[in-house]
Amino acid sequence: MQFDDDADLDTSEVKDVRGSRVPGGRATIGGGIAGVIALILGLLFGVGPEQLGLSSGHDEPAVSASSAAQVDQACRKGSDANAREDCRIVAVVNSVQDFWRAEYTRRGGTYSPARTVLFTQRVATACGNATSAVGPFYCPGDRQVYLDLGFFDELRTKFGSTGGPFAQAYVVAHEYGHHVQNLMGTLSKAQDGRTGANSNAVRVELQADCYAGVWARHATTTPDERTGRPLFTRLTDQDIRDGLDAAAAVGDDRIQERFQGRVTPENWTHGSAAQRQQWFYTGYSTGDMAKCNTFR
């Protein structure tokens, strides 16, 4: 996975609030059991934490303000994305949104962009306050993706993914799949409160995986709006294998087996490891979002 060294990164698409104080000085998702449940059920859920029923009023100390916001200064060029993890996320966000802008235009529509917010430990959103235990998520209330970069270490150490830069790109592209669903009115189908292998919640997650695969298929051919050249210059078979491995690692059956010691399909919200791999690869192999109809 390689970016064009000379490409200009658009940092306006990423807001860096790492180390900032949560307004009000309160964390609303507690640790302990609540945090574990959030991690198991909320991982890559795609919607705000209040929909997991985990908001509380715990008086935990807020993170002290710091000067951690760095992407505006540090992430200028594609070469920065090739060297730094946070800049890599900026480049992936740029590439994903370049693709969806072009895809919407091709289909006669207009894409409304979404920012990614980088945070540490906890963050305030239009969907409620959240801690890092929720994992990456998309908030439809403010149309933003929220990401603590520490999650990528947990993806390897807690969930058994092989990791790699493209595993990170897969996670980001999945969350932007939820944004596309929100723009299309599909995301609301997941919010009926039902779980299970055939639930709408699972179908929405699998479709977001498929949309991530569609972007991956076109990543090295989608021209960057600022240069006219693709921001991605190389995506290898190993990169795709890393993405597939990450998709499997966050399958409901894998997570339940790891944290509960048993698999309970009636509680699924994301789909099995095999399903997540299947739908990511469907998007990647076809490059066609029309093939991502998981509601059939």
mmCIF file of C-alpha atoms in Angstrom:
data_model
loop_
_atom_site.group_PDB
_atom_site.id
_atom_site.type_symbol
_atom_site.label_atom_id
_atom_site.label_comp_id
_atom_site.label_asym_id
_atom_site.label_seq_id
_atom_site.Cartn_x
_atom_site.Cartn_y
_atom_site.Cartn_z
ATOM 1 C CA MET A 1 0.000 0.000 0.000
ATOM 2 C CA GLN A 2 1.636 3.185 -1.211
ATOM 3 C CA PHE A 3 0.591 6.800 -1.753
ATOM 4 C CA ASP A 4 1.789 9.329 -4.309
ATOM 5 C CA ASP A 5 4.636 11.074 -2.482
ATOM 6 C CA ASP A 6 3.913 14.391 -4.209
ATOM 7 C CA ALA A 7 0.159 14.409 -3.604
ATOM 8 C CA ASP A 8 -1.310 17.192 -1.472
ATOM 9 C CA LEU A 9 -3.362 15.909 1.465
ATOM 10 C CA ASP A 10 -6.615 17.626 2.376
ATOM 11 C CA THR A 11 -6.532 17.834 6.173
ATOM 12 C CA SER A 12 -9.881 19.653 6.254
ATOM 13 C CA GLU A 13 -11.501 16.213 5.989
ATOM 14 C CA VAL A 14 -9.975 15.121 9.319
ATOM 15 C CA LYS A 15 -10.419 16.884 12.653
ATOM 16 C CA ASP A 16 -7.732 16.085 15.205
ATOM 17 C CA VAL A 17 -8.927 16.444 18.800
ATOM 18 C CA ARG A 18 -6.556 13.929 20.354
ATOM 19 C CA GLY A 19 -5.943 14.870 23.967
ATOM 20 C CA SER A 20 -8.727 17.449 24.060
ATOM 21 C CA ARG A 21 -11.112 17.823 26.973
ATOM 22 C CA VAL A 22 -14.618 16.432 26.563
ATOM 23 C CA PRO A 23 -17.107 19.320 27.010
ATOM 24 C CA GLY A 24 -18.623 19.160 30.474
ATOM 25 C CA GLY A 25 -15.797 17.025 31.823
ATOM 26 C CA ARG A 26 -17.884 13.867 31.898
ATOM 27 C CA ALA A 27 -17.444 10.484 30.279
ATOM 28 C CA THR A 28 -20.737 8.819 29.449
ATOM 29 C CA ILE A 29 -19.718 5.217 28.849
ATOM 30 C CA GLY A 30 -18.281 3.588 31.897
ATOM 31 C CA GLY A 31 -15.449 1.098 32.123
ATOM 32 C CA GLY A 32 -15.638 -2.400 33.552
ATOM 33 C CA ILE A 33 -18.544 -4.521 32.344
ATOM 34 C CA ALA A 34 -20.108 -1.656 30.408
ATOM 35 C CA GLY A 35 -16.878 -1.073 28.543
ATOM 36 C CA VAL A 36 -16.510 -4.762 27.699
ATOM 37 C CA ILE A 37 -20.087 -4.936 26.419
ATOM 38 C CA ALA A 38 -19.490 -1.833 24.363
ATOM 39 C CA LEU A 39 -16.366 -3.377 22.885
ATOM 40 C CA ILE A 40 -18.142 -6.624 21.973
ATOM 41 C CA LEU A 41 -21.420 -5.177 20.701
ATOM 42 C CA GLY A 42 -20.362 -1.748 19.564
ATOM 43 C CA LEU A 43 -17.276 -2.563 17.523
ATOM 44 C CA LEU A 44 -17.652 -1.012 14.086
ATOM 45 C CA PHE A 45 -21.374 -0.716 14.774
ATOM 46 C CA GLY A 46 -21.594 2.336 12.595
ATOM 47 C CA VAL A 47 -24.003 4.362 14.686
ATOM 48 C CA GLY A 48 -23.689 6.449 17.813
ATOM 49 C CA PRO A 49 -23.089 4.907 21.234
ATOM 50 C CA GLU A 50 -26.452 5.946 22.667
ATOM 51 C CA GLN A 51 -28.085 3.380 20.400
ATOM 52 C CA LEU A 52 -26.208 0.664 22.287
ATOM 53 C CA GLY A 53 -27.965 1.718 25.490
ATOM 54 C CA LEU A 54 -24.636 2.379 27.210
ATOM 55 C CA SER A 55 -24.776 6.081 28.038
ATOM 56 C CA SER A 56 -24.395 6.856 31.718
ATOM 57 C CA GLY A 57 -23.420 9.767 33.891
ATOM 58 C CA HIS A 58 -20.228 8.442 35.424
ATOM 59 C CA ASP A 59 -18.109 11.216 36.883
ATOM 60 C CA GLU A 60 -14.835 10.170 35.360
ATOM 61 C CA PRO A 61 -12.091 12.737 34.922
ATOM 62 C CA ALA A 62 -11.832 14.187 31.470
ATOM 63 C CA VAL A 63 -8.666 14.011 29.424
ATOM 64 C CA SER A 64 -6.520 17.076 29.925
ATOM 65 C CA ALA A 65 -6.217 19.411 26.979
ATOM 66 C CA SER A 66 -2.978 19.097 25.076
ATOM 67 C CA SER A 67 -1.390 20.099 21.814
ATOM 68 C CA ALA A 68 -1.864 16.648 20.300
ATOM 69 C CA ALA A 69 -3.753 17.968 17.270
ATOM 70 C CA GLN A 70 -1.082 17.490 14.653
ATOM 71 C CA VAL A 71 -2.506 16.571 11.284
ATOM 72 C CA ASP A 72 -2.875 20.150 10.041
ATOM 73 C CA GLN A 73 0.846 20.736 10.454
ATOM 74 C CA ALA A 74 2.300 17.278 9.887
ATOM 75 C CA CYS A 75 0.178 15.809 7.106
ATOM 76 C CA ARG A 76 0.867 17.820 3.992
ATOM 77 C CA LYS A 77 2.000 15.357 1.354
ATOM 78 C CA GLY A 78 1.560 11.761 0.314
ATOM 79 C CA SER A 79 5.090 11.163 1.570
ATOM 80 C CA ASP A 80 3.817 12.035 5.057
ATOM 81 C CA ALA A 81 1.080 9.414 4.655
ATOM 82 C CA ASN A 82 3.722 6.853 3.737
ATOM 83 C CA ALA A 83 5.632 7.688 6.919
ATOM 84 C CA ARG A 84 3.008 8.416 9.627
ATOM 85 C CA GLU A 85 -0.067 6.536 10.790
ATOM 86 C CA ASP A 86 -2.240 9.599 11.388
ATOM 87 C CA CYS A 87 -1.310 11.024 7.990
ATOM 88 C CA ARG A 88 -2.132 7.643 6.459
ATOM 89 C CA ILE A 89 -5.659 7.989 7.823
ATOM 90 C CA VAL A 90 -5.925 11.445 6.257
ATOM 91 C CA ALA A 91 -4.872 10.006 2.900
ATOM 92 C CA VAL A 92 -7.318 7.110 3.150
ATOM 93 C CA VAL A 93 -10.164 9.487 4.015
ATOM 94 C CA ASN A 94 -9.213 11.661 1.040
ATOM 95 C CA SER A 95 -9.132 8.657 -1.299
ATOM 96 C CA VAL A 96 -12.395 7.167 -0.050
ATOM 97 C CA GLN A 97 -14.221 10.460 -0.441
ATOM 98 C CA ASP A 98 -12.670 11.147 -3.847
ATOM 99 C CA PHE A 99 -14.136 7.828 -4.945
ATOM 100 C CA TRP A 100 -17.612 8.441 -3.562
ATOM 101 C CA ARG A 101 -17.730 11.949 -5.033
ATOM 102 C CA ALA A 102 -16.912 10.514 -8.443
ATOM 103 C CA GLU A 103 -19.358 7.627 -8.017
ATOM 104 C CA TYR A 104 -22.195 9.934 -7.016
ATOM 105 C CA THR A 105 -21.428 12.228 -9.952
ATOM 106 C CA ARG A 106 -21.400 9.260 -12.317
ATOM 107 C CA ARG A 107 -24.821 8.285 -11.021
ATOM 108 C CA GLY A 108 -26.182 11.799 -11.377
ATOM 109 C CA GLY A 109 -26.088 12.698 -7.703
ATOM 110 C CA THR A 110 -24.048 14.846 -5.344
ATOM 111 C CA TYR A 111 -21.975 13.393 -2.546
ATOM 112 C CA SER A 112 -21.977 15.203 0.807
ATOM 113 C CA PRO A 113 -18.598 14.698 2.508
ATOM 114 C CA ALA A 114 -18.082 13.569 6.104
ATOM 115 C CA ARG A 115 -15.183 14.373 8.400
ATOM 116 C CA THR A 116 -13.228 11.875 10.432
ATOM 117 C CA VAL A 117 -12.517 12.919 14.024
ATOM 118 C CA LEU A 118 -9.347 11.535 15.616
ATOM 119 C CA PHE A 119 -9.637 11.349 19.407
ATOM 120 C CA THR A 120 -8.079 9.692 22.431
ATOM 121 C CA GLN A 121 -9.960 7.935 25.226
ATOM 122 C CA ARG A 122 -13.289 9.788 24.925
ATOM 123 C CA VAL A 123 -15.133 12.175 22.687
ATOM 124 C CA ALA A 124 -18.362 14.192 22.551
ATOM 125 C CA THR A 125 -20.580 13.632 19.499
ATOM 126 C CA ALA A 126 -24.099 14.447 18.337
ATOM 127 C CA CYS A 127 -24.882 10.805 19.171
ATOM 128 C CA GLY A 128 -23.723 11.176 22.765
ATOM 129 C CA ASN A 129 -20.373 10.984 24.500
ATOM 130 C CA ALA A 130 -18.284 7.869 23.909
ATOM 131 C CA THR A 131 -15.096 6.216 25.065
ATOM 132 C CA SER A 132 -12.595 4.335 22.971
ATOM 133 C CA ALA A 133 -14.176 1.064 24.157
ATOM 134 C CA VAL A 134 -16.915 1.528 21.555
ATOM 135 C CA GLY A 135 -14.404 1.182 18.733
ATOM 136 C CA PRO A 136 -14.576 3.209 15.504
ATOM 137 C CA PHE A 137 -18.072 4.435 14.719
ATOM 138 C CA TYR A 138 -20.093 6.703 12.455
ATOM 139 C CA CYS A 139 -22.532 9.177 13.995
ATOM 140 C CA PRO A 140 -25.457 9.961 11.660
ATOM 141 C CA GLY A 141 -26.415 12.901 13.886
ATOM 142 C CA ASP A 142 -23.367 14.944 12.860
ATOM 143 C CA ARG A 143 -22.283 12.865 9.854
ATOM 144 C CA GLN A 144 -18.805 12.239 11.212
ATOM 145 C CA VAL A 145 -16.595 9.173 11.646
ATOM 146 C CA TYR A 146 -14.910 8.820 15.047
ATOM 147 C CA LEU A 147 -11.630 6.963 15.500
ATOM 148 C CA ASP A 148 -9.121 6.430 18.270
ATOM 149 C CA LEU A 149 -5.930 5.254 16.560
ATOM 150 C CA GLY A 150 -5.241 2.989 19.534
ATOM 151 C CA PHE A 151 -7.952 0.715 18.153
ATOM 152 C CA PHE A 152 -5.580 -0.527 15.470
ATOM 153 C CA ASP A 153 -3.278 -1.996 18.125
ATOM 154 C CA GLU A 154 -6.304 -3.685 19.713
ATOM 155 C CA LEU A 155 -7.322 -5.071 16.335
ATOM 156 C CA ARG A 156 -4.115 -7.090 16.427
ATOM 157 C CA THR A 157 -3.662 -7.791 20.138
ATOM 158 C CA LYS A 158 -7.285 -8.342 21.235
ATOM 159 C CA PHE A 159 -8.936 -9.523 18.037
ATOM 160 C CA GLY A 160 -6.113 -11.439 16.381
ATOM 161 C CA SER A 161 -5.897 -9.553 13.099
ATOM 162 C CA THR A 162 -2.586 -9.645 11.258
ATOM 163 C CA GLY A 163 -2.834 -5.867 11.042
ATOM 164 C CA GLY A 164 -1.048 -3.856 8.389
ATOM 165 C CA PRO A 165 -1.794 -0.472 6.828
ATOM 166 C CA PHE A 166 -4.607 -1.770 4.663
ATOM 167 C CA ALA A 167 -6.381 -3.289 7.657
ATOM 168 C CA GLN A 168 -6.600 0.290 8.895
ATOM 169 C CA ALA A 169 -7.831 1.480 5.511
ATOM 170 C CA TYR A 170 -10.536 -1.206 5.544
ATOM 171 C CA VAL A 171 -11.843 0.040 8.903
ATOM 172 C CA VAL A 172 -12.004 3.646 7.666
ATOM 173 C CA ALA A 173 -13.645 2.661 4.376
ATOM 174 C CA HIS A 174 -16.212 0.558 6.272
ATOM 175 C CA GLU A 175 -17.230 3.575 8.357
ATOM 176 C CA TYR A 176 -17.585 5.682 5.215
ATOM 177 C CA GLY A 177 -19.768 2.898 3.882
ATOM 178 C CA HIS A 178 -22.106 3.772 6.745
ATOM 179 C CA HIS A 179 -21.999 7.413 5.682
ATOM 180 C CA VAL A 180 -23.047 6.433 2.173
ATOM 181 C CA GLN A 181 -25.855 4.359 3.687
ATOM 182 C CA ASN A 182 -26.941 7.358 5.727
ATOM 183 C CA LEU A 183 -27.049 9.549 2.629
ATOM 184 C CA MET A 184 -29.100 6.886 0.847
ATOM 185 C CA GLY A 185 -31.494 6.328 3.745
ATOM 186 C CA THR A 186 -30.372 2.741 4.277
ATOM 187 C CA LEU A 187 -28.675 3.157 7.649
ATOM 188 C CA SER A 188 -31.956 3.696 9.487
ATOM 189 C CA LYS A 189 -32.881 0.083 8.699
ATOM 190 C CA ALA A 190 -30.355 -1.043 11.306
ATOM 191 C CA GLN A 191 -32.016 0.935 14.060
ATOM 192 C CA ASP A 192 -35.046 -1.286 14.692
ATOM 193 C CA GLY A 193 -33.433 -2.761 17.809
ATOM 194 C CA ARG A 194 -33.302 -6.293 16.454
ATOM 195 C CA THR A 195 -30.272 -8.567 16.435
ATOM 196 C CA GLY A 196 -29.517 -11.936 14.902
ATOM 197 C CA ALA A 197 -27.908 -13.491 11.877
ATOM 198 C CA ASN A 198 -30.708 -12.298 9.564
ATOM 199 C CA SER A 199 -31.303 -8.920 11.193
ATOM 200 C CA ASN A 200 -31.176 -5.591 9.399
ATOM 201 C CA ALA A 201 -28.305 -4.620 11.700
ATOM 202 C CA VAL A 202 -26.201 -7.418 10.217
ATOM 203 C CA ARG A 203 -27.284 -6.615 6.661
ATOM 204 C CA VAL A 204 -26.268 -2.973 7.083
ATOM 205 C CA GLU A 205 -22.840 -3.961 8.419
ATOM 206 C CA LEU A 206 -22.215 -6.412 5.600
ATOM 207 C CA GLN A 207 -23.214 -3.811 3.037
ATOM 208 C CA ALA A 208 -20.712 -1.372 4.563
ATOM 209 C CA ASP A 209 -18.061 -4.074 4.188
ATOM 210 C CA CYS A 210 -19.055 -4.457 0.548
ATOM 211 C CA TYR A 211 -18.846 -0.703 -0.036
ATOM 212 C CA ALA A 212 -15.357 -0.759 1.486
ATOM 213 C CA GLY A 213 -14.419 -3.414 -1.055
ATOM 214 C CA VAL A 214 -15.857 -1.356 -3.909
ATOM 215 C CA TRP A 215 -13.656 1.574 -2.921
ATOM 216 C CA ALA A 216 -10.608 -0.718 -2.640
ATOM 217 C CA ARG A 217 -11.191 -1.939 -6.193
ATOM 218 C CA HIS A 218 -10.993 1.621 -7.517
ATOM 219 C CA ALA A 219 -8.464 3.083 -5.065
ATOM 220 C CA THR A 220 -5.515 3.043 -7.481
ATOM 221 C CA THR A 221 -7.512 4.459 -10.393
ATOM 222 C CA THR A 222 -9.594 7.165 -8.707
ATOM 223 C CA PRO A 223 -8.003 10.539 -9.499
ATOM 224 C CA ASP A 224 -7.360 12.906 -6.646
ATOM 225 C CA GLU A 225 -9.344 16.126 -7.140
ATOM 226 C CA ARG A 226 -6.303 18.274 -6.421
ATOM 227 C CA THR A 227 -3.739 16.627 -8.716
ATOM 228 C CA GLY A 228 -5.756 14.593 -11.192
ATOM 229 C CA ARG A 229 -3.593 11.579 -10.264
ATOM 230 C CA PRO A 230 -4.611 8.660 -8.028
ATOM 231 C CA LEU A 231 -3.595 9.223 -4.424
ATOM 232 C CA PHE A 232 -3.059 5.465 -4.064
ATOM 233 C CA THR A 233 -0.225 4.298 -6.306
ATOM 234 C CA ARG A 234 0.013 0.673 -5.152
ATOM 235 C CA LEU A 235 -2.338 -1.846 -3.567
ATOM 236 C CA THR A 236 -1.029 -5.400 -3.396
ATOM 237 C CA ASP A 237 -2.610 -8.815 -2.996
ATOM 238 C CA GLN A 238 -1.131 -8.882 0.514
ATOM 239 C CA ASP A 239 -2.930 -5.635 1.313
ATOM 240 C CA ILE A 240 -6.241 -7.189 0.302
ATOM 241 C CA ARG A 241 -5.454 -10.283 2.386
ATOM 242 C CA ASP A 242 -4.827 -7.990 5.368
ATOM 243 C CA GLY A 243 -8.186 -6.348 4.765
ATOM 244 C CA LEU A 244 -9.940 -9.707 4.566
ATOM 245 C CA ASP A 245 -8.199 -10.833 7.737
ATOM 246 C CA ALA A 246 -9.330 -7.691 9.568
ATOM 247 C CA ALA A 247 -12.899 -8.257 8.358
ATOM 248 C CA ALA A 248 -12.806 -11.810 9.736
ATOM 249 C CA ALA A 249 -11.310 -10.682 13.047
ATOM 250 C CA VAL A 250 -14.346 -8.503 13.770
ATOM 251 C CA GLY A 251 -16.900 -11.130 12.770
ATOM 252 C CA ASP A 252 -19.522 -11.718 15.457
ATOM 253 C CA ASP A 253 -18.656 -15.390 15.827
ATOM 254 C CA ARG A 254 -14.954 -14.645 16.304
ATOM 255 C CA ILE A 255 -15.660 -11.886 18.847
ATOM 256 C CA GLN A 256 -18.165 -13.965 20.780
ATOM 257 C CA GLU A 257 -15.895 -16.999 20.880
ATOM 258 C CA ARG A 258 -13.004 -14.868 22.092
ATOM 259 C CA PHE A 259 -14.885 -12.901 24.759
ATOM 260 C CA GLN A 260 -17.789 -15.205 25.694
ATOM 261 C CA GLY A 261 -16.383 -18.637 24.934
ATOM 262 C CA ARG A 262 -19.449 -19.507 22.855
ATOM 263 C CA VAL A 263 -21.204 -18.339 19.693
ATOM 264 C CA THR A 264 -24.759 -16.996 19.971
ATOM 265 C CA PRO A 265 -26.039 -16.095 16.481
ATOM 266 C CA GLU A 266 -29.242 -14.618 17.905
ATOM 267 C CA ASN A 267 -27.158 -11.740 19.281
ATOM 268 C CA TRP A 268 -25.237 -10.962 16.105
ATOM 269 C CA THR A 269 -25.084 -7.361 14.920
ATOM 270 C CA HIS A 270 -22.335 -7.573 12.278
ATOM 271 C CA GLY A 271 -22.288 -10.997 10.664
ATOM 272 C CA SER A 272 -19.891 -13.902 10.852
ATOM 273 C CA ALA A 273 -16.221 -13.762 9.933
ATOM 274 C CA ALA A 274 -16.976 -15.637 6.707
ATOM 275 C CA GLN A 275 -19.813 -13.270 5.789
ATOM 276 C CA ARG A 276 -17.739 -10.172 6.396
ATOM 277 C CA GLN A 277 -14.963 -11.527 4.232
ATOM 278 C CA GLN A 278 -17.449 -12.600 1.554
ATOM 279 C CA TRP A 279 -19.078 -9.185 1.263
ATOM 280 C CA PHE A 280 -15.819 -7.240 1.331
ATOM 281 C CA TYR A 281 -14.532 -9.464 -1.452
ATOM 282 C CA THR A 282 -17.795 -9.124 -3.390
ATOM 283 C CA GLY A 283 -17.288 -5.375 -3.443
ATOM 284 C CA TYR A 284 -13.619 -5.706 -4.312
ATOM 285 C CA SER A 285 -14.031 -8.287 -7.063
ATOM 286 C CA THR A 286 -16.926 -6.492 -8.802
ATOM 287 C CA GLY A 287 -16.161 -2.853 -8.039
ATOM 288 C CA ASP A 288 -19.908 -2.265 -8.316
ATOM 289 C CA MET A 289 -21.958 -0.900 -5.426
ATOM 290 C CA ALA A 290 -25.087 -2.343 -7.079
ATOM 291 C CA LYS A 291 -23.736 -5.793 -6.173
ATOM 292 C CA CYS A 292 -23.832 -4.848 -2.480
ATOM 293 C CA ASN A 293 -27.518 -5.521 -1.929
ATOM 294 C CA THR A 294 -27.374 -7.472 1.324
ATOM 295 C CA PHE A 295 -31.120 -7.045 1.849
ATOM 296 C CA ARG A 296 -32.181 -9.549 -0.803
#
